[in-house]
Structure formats: structure tokens, C-alpha cells
PDB file of C-alpha atoms in Angstrom:
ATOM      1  CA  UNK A   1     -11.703   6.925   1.184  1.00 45.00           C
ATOM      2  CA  UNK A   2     -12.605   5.659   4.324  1.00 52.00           C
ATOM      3  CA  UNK A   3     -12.016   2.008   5.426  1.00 83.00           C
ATOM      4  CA  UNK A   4     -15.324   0.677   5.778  1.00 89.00           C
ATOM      5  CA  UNK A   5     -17.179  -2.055   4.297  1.00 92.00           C
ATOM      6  CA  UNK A   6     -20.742  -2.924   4.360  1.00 94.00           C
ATOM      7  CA  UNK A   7     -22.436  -5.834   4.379  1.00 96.00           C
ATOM      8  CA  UNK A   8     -25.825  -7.669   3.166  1.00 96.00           C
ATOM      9  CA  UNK A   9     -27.212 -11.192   4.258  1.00 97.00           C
ATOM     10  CA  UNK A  10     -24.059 -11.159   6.355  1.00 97.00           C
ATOM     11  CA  UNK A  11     -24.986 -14.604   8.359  1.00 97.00           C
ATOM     12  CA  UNK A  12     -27.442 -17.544   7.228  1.00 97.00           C
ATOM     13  CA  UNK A  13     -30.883 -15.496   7.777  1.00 97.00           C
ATOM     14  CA  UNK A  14     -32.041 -18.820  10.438  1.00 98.00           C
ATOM     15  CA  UNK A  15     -28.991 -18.195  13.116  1.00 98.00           C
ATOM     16  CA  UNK A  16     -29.270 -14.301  12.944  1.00 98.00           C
ATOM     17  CA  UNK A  17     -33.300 -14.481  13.343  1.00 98.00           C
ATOM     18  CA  UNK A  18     -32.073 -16.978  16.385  1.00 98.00           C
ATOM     19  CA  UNK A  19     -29.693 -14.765  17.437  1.00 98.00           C
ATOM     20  CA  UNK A  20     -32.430 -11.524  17.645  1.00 98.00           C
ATOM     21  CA  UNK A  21     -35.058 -14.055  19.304  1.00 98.00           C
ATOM     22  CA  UNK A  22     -32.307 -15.438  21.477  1.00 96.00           C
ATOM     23  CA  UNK A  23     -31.172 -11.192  22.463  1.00 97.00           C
ATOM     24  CA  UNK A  24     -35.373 -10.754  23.323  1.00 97.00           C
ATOM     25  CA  UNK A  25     -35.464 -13.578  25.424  1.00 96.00           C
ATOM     26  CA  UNK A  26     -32.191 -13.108  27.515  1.00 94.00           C
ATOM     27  CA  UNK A  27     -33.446  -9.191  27.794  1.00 95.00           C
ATOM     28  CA  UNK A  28     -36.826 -10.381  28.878  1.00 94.00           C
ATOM     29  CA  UNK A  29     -35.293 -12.799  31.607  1.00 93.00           C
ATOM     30  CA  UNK A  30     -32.670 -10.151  32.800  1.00 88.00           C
ATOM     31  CA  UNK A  31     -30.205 -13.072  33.335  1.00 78.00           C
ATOM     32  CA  UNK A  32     -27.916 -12.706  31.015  1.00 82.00           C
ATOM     33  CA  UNK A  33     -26.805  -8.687  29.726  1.00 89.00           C
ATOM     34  CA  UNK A  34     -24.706  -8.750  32.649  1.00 89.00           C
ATOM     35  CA  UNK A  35     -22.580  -5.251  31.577  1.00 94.00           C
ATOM     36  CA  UNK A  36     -23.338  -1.964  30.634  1.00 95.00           C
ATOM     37  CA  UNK A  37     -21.812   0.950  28.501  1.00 95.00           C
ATOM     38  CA  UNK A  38     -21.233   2.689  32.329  1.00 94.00           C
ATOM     39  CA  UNK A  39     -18.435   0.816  32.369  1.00 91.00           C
ATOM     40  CA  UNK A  40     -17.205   2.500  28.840  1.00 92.00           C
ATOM     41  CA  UNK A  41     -14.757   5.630  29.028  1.00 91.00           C
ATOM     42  CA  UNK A  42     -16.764   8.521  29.785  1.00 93.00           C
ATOM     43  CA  UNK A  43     -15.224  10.187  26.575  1.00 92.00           C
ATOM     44  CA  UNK A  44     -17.776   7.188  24.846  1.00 92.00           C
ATOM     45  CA  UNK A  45     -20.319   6.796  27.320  1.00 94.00           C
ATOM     46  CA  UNK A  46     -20.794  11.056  27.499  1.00 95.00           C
ATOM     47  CA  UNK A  47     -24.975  11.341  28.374  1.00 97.00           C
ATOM     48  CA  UNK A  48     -26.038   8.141  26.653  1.00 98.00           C
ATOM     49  CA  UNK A  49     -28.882   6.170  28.107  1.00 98.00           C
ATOM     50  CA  UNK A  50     -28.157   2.328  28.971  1.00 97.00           C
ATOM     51  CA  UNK A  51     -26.569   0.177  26.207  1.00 98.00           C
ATOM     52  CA  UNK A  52     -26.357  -3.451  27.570  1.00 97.00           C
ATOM     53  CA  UNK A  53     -24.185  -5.667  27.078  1.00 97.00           C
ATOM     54  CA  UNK A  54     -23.509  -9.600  27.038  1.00 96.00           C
ATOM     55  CA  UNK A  55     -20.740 -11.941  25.866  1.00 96.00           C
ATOM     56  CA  UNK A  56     -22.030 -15.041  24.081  1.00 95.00           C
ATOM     57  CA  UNK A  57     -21.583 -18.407  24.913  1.00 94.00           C
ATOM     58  CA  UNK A  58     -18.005 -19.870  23.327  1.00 95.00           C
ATOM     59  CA  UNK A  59     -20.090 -22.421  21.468  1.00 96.00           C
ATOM     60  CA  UNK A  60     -22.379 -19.999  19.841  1.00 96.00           C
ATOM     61  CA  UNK A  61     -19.580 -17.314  19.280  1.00 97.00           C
ATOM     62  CA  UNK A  62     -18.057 -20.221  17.639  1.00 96.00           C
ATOM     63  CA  UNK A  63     -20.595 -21.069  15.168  1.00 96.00           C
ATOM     64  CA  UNK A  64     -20.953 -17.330  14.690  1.00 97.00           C
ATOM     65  CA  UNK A  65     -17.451 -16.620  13.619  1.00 96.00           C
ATOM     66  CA  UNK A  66     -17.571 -19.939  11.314  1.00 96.00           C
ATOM     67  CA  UNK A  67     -20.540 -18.392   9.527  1.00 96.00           C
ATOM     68  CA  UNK A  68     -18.447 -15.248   9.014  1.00 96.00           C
ATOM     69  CA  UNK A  69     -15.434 -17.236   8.163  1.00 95.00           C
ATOM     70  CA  UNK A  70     -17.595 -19.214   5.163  1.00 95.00           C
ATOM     71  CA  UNK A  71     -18.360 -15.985   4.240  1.00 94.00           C
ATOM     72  CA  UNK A  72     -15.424 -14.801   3.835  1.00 93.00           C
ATOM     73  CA  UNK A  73     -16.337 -11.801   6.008  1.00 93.00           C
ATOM     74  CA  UNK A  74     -13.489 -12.709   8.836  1.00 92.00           C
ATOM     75  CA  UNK A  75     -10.377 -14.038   7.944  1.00 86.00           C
ATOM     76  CA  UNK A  76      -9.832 -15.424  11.293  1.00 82.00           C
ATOM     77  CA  UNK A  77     -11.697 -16.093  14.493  1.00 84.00           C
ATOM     78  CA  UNK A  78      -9.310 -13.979  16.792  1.00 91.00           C
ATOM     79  CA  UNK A  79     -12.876 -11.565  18.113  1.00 94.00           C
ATOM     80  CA  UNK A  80     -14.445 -10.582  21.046  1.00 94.00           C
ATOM     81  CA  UNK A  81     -18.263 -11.703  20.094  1.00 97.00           C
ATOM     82  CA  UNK A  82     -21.210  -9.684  21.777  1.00 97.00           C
ATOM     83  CA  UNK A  83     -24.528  -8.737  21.408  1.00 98.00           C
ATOM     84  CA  UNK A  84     -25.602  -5.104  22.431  1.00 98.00           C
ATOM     85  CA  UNK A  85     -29.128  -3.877  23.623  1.00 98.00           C
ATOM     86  CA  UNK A  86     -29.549  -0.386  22.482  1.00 98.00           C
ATOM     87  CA  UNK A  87     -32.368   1.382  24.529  1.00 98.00           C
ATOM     88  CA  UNK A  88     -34.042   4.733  24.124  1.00 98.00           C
ATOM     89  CA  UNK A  89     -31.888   7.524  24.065  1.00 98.00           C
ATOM     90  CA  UNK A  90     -28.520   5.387  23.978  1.00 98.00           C
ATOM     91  CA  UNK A  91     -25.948   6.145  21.438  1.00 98.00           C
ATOM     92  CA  UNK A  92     -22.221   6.288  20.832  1.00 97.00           C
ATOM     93  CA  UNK A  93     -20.367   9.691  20.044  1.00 97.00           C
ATOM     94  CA  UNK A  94     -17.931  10.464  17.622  1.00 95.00           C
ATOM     95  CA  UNK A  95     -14.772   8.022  18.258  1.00 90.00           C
ATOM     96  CA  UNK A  96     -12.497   5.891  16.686  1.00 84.00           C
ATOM     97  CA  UNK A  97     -11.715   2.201  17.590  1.00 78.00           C
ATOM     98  CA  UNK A  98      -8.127   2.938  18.467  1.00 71.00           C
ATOM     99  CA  UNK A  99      -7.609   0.266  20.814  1.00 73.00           C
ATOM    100  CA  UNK A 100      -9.295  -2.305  18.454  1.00 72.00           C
ATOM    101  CA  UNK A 101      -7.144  -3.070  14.801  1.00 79.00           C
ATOM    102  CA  UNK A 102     -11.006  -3.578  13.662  1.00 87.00           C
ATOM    103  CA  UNK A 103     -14.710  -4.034  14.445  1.00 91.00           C
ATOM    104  CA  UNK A 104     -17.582  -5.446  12.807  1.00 95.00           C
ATOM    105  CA  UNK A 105     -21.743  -4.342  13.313  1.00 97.00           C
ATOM    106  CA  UNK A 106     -24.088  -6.633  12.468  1.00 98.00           C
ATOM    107  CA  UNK A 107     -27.954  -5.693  13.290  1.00 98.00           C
ATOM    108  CA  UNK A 108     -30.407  -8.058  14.070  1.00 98.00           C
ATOM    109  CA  UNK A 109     -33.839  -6.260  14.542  1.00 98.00           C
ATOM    110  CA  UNK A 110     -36.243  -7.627  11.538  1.00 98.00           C
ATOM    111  CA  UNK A 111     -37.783  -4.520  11.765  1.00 97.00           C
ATOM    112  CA  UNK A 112     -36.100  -1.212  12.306  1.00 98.00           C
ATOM    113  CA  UNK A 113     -37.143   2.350  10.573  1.00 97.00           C
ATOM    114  CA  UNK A 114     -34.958   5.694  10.551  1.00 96.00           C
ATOM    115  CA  UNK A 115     -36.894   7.467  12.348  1.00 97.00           C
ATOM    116  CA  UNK A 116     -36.449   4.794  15.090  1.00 98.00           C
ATOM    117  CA  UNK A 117     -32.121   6.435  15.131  1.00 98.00           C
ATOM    118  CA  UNK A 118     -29.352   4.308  16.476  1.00 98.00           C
ATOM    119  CA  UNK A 119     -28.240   5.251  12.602  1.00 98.00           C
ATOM    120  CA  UNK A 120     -24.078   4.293  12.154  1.00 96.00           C
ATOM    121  CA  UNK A 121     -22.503   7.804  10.636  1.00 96.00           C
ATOM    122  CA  UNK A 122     -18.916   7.991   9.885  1.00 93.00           C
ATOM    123  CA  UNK A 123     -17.084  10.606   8.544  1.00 87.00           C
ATOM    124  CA  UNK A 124     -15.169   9.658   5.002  1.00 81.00           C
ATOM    125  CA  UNK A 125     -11.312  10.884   3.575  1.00 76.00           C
ATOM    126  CA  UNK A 126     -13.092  14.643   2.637  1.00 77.00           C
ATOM    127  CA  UNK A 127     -14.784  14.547   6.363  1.00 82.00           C
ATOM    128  CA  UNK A 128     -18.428  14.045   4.913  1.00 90.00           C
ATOM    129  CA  UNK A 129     -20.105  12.840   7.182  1.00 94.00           C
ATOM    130  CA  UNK A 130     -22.360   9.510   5.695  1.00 94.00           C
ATOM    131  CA  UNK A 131     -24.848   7.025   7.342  1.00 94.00           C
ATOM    132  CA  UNK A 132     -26.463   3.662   7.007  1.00 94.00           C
ATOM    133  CA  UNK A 133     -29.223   3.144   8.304  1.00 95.00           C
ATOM    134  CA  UNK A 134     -30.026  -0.471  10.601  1.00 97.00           C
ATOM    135  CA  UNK A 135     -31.311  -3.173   8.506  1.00 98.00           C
ATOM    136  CA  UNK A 136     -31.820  -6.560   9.192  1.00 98.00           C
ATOM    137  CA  UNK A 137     -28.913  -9.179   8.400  1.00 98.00           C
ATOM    138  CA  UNK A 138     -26.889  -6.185   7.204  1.00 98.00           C
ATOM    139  CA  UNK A 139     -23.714  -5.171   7.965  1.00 96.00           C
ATOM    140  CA  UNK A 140     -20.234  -3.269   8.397  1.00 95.00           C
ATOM    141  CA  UNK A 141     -16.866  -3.422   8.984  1.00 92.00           C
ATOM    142  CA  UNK A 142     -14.504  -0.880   9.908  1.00 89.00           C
ATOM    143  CA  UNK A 143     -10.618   0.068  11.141  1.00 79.00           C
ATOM    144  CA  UNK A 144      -9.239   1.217  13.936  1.00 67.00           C
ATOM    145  CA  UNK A 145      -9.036   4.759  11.911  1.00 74.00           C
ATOM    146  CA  UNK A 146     -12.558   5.444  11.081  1.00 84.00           C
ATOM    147  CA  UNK A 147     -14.330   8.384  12.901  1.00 87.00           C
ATOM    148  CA  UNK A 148     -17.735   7.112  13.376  1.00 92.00           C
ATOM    149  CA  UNK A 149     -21.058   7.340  15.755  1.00 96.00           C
ATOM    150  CA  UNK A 150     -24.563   6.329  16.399  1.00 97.00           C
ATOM    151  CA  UNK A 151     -27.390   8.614  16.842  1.00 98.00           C
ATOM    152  CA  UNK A 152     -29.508   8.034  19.604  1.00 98.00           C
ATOM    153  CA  UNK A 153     -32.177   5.605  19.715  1.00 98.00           C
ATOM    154  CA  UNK A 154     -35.558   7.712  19.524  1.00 98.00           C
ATOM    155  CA  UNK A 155     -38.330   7.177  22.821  1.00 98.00           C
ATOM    156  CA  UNK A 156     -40.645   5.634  18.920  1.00 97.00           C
ATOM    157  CA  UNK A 157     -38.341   2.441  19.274  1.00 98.00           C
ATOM    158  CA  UNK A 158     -40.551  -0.084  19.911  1.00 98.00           C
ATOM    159  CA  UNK A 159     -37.535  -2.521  21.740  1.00 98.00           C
ATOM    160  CA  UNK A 160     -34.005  -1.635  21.636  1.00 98.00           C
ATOM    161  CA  UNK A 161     -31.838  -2.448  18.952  1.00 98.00           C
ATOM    162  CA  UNK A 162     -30.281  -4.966  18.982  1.00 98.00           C
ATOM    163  CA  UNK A 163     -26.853  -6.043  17.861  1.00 98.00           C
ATOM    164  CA  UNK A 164     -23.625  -7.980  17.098  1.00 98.00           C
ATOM    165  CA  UNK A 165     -20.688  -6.742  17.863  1.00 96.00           C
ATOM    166  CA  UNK A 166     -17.230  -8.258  16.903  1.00 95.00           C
ATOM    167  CA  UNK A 167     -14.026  -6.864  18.146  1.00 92.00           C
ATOM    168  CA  UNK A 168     -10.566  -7.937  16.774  1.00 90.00           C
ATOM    169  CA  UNK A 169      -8.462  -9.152  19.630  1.00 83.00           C
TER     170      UNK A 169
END
């Protein structure tokens, strides 16, 4: 079987509604998603509409990985902490995290339906391919190993989605 774990109520449900009012407002401003997936390989990037990107402050990285650590979902606090902004038509192809021993999704839209995309598939041991669907406060964990994608965020999104994205160092 794949190594992949998922996650639900994976931070206390007050930071992670701060932490998807805190992504709206730095989007809003424009001050702080200071990167972009066009700085990505091309092999991950491929046609993908913008995926923004900003590191978070130390202090609240901090306080996020001590959440994570309390429960027991890091062992460690040895991540790079970000927090993504998915638009329309962005998503990641197939790929594994080979440069990365692991990485952790967490999504932070309170409201986010299929038909909206930017659905996580991975492909298992037997090469099924399996998805989960973005849910708030939810989230997963996989290896360096795992064969996984997104699929693009539809133009029905009503704001991108948004979220946290932790990998090992």
C-alpha cells in the first residue's frame, strides 16, 4: 500500500480558520505571495495556471508546527511551512516528492465542493489511482515515493484554494 496518511481536524479549528482569513487578506493586499509555481521545474509546472506562493512568518510557522507536534502529526519541526493560492486552472501533474523525505497538505477553504477540482489523486501499490477530495481542517501526509497530482482548479471556484504546505527539510 501506498504511504499516505490522511488527516481530520488536523490543527485547532480557531488558528486554521485564522490561517484561511489570514491567506484572503494577504491575497487581497498582494503584499505578501511573493513566489509563484513559474519558478517550479517545468516537468511540475507543465500548462498550469498561477499557483502562488508565500512563506510564513517564523513565529506563526512556529505555532503551526507546535500544533502539529501536540498532535502528534509531526514528530519534529525540521519543515519548510507555506501557504499556497491555487487559482483557476492551476494544478500539479503526476510527480513524486523525490527531493523531499516527506510532505504534508493541509486545506483551509471552509467551503470547497468537487466540482470546484484541485482534488489530491495518488496512485496506490496496484497503481489505482484514488482521490480525496479538499475539505476543511483535513489533511494528508505522504513520502517521498508516492505518485500523486492535483486536478485543476475549475473557472466555478469561487477564490482559489487555499493551502498549507509542509515540506521536510
Amino acid at each position: 500500500m501506498a504511504r499516505i496518511a490522511f488527516y481530520e481536524d488536523v490543527l485547532d479549528e480557531r488558528l486554521c480558520t485564522f490561517l484561511l482569513n489570514n491567506a484572503r487578506e494577504r491575497l487581497k493586499e498582494g503584499t505578501e505571495f511573493s513566489r509563484s509555481n513559474f519558478h517550479w521545474k517545468p516537468a511540475i509546472r507543465k500548462s498550469s495556471a498561477v499557483v502562488l506562493v508565500r512563506d510564513y512568518e517564523p513565529h506563526l510557522a512556529q505555532l503551526i508546527l507546535a500544533n502539529l507536534a501536540e498532535r502528534k502529526i509531526v514528530e519534529h519541526g525540521d519543515y519548510h511551512v507555506m501557504n499556497y493560492a491555487w487559482t483557476q486552472l492551476s494544478y500539479i501533474p503526476w510527480h513524486d516528492d523525490d527531493q523531499r523525505s516527506e510532505a504534508l497538505t493541509i486545506y483551509l477553504n471552509d467551503r470547497w465542493e468537487a466540482d470546484w477540482g484541485g482534488l489530491f489523486l495518488y496512485r496506490d501499490d496496484e497503481r489505482q489511482i484514488r482521490g480525496f477530495a479538499p475539505k476543511f481542517n483535513c489533511g494528508l501526509r505522504n513520502d517521498n515515493n508516492v505518485l500523486h497530482a492535483t486536478t485543476p482548479v475549475t473557472l466555478d471556484a469561487p477564490e482559489p484554494r487555499f493551502t498549507l504546505q509542509l515540506f521536510s527539510k
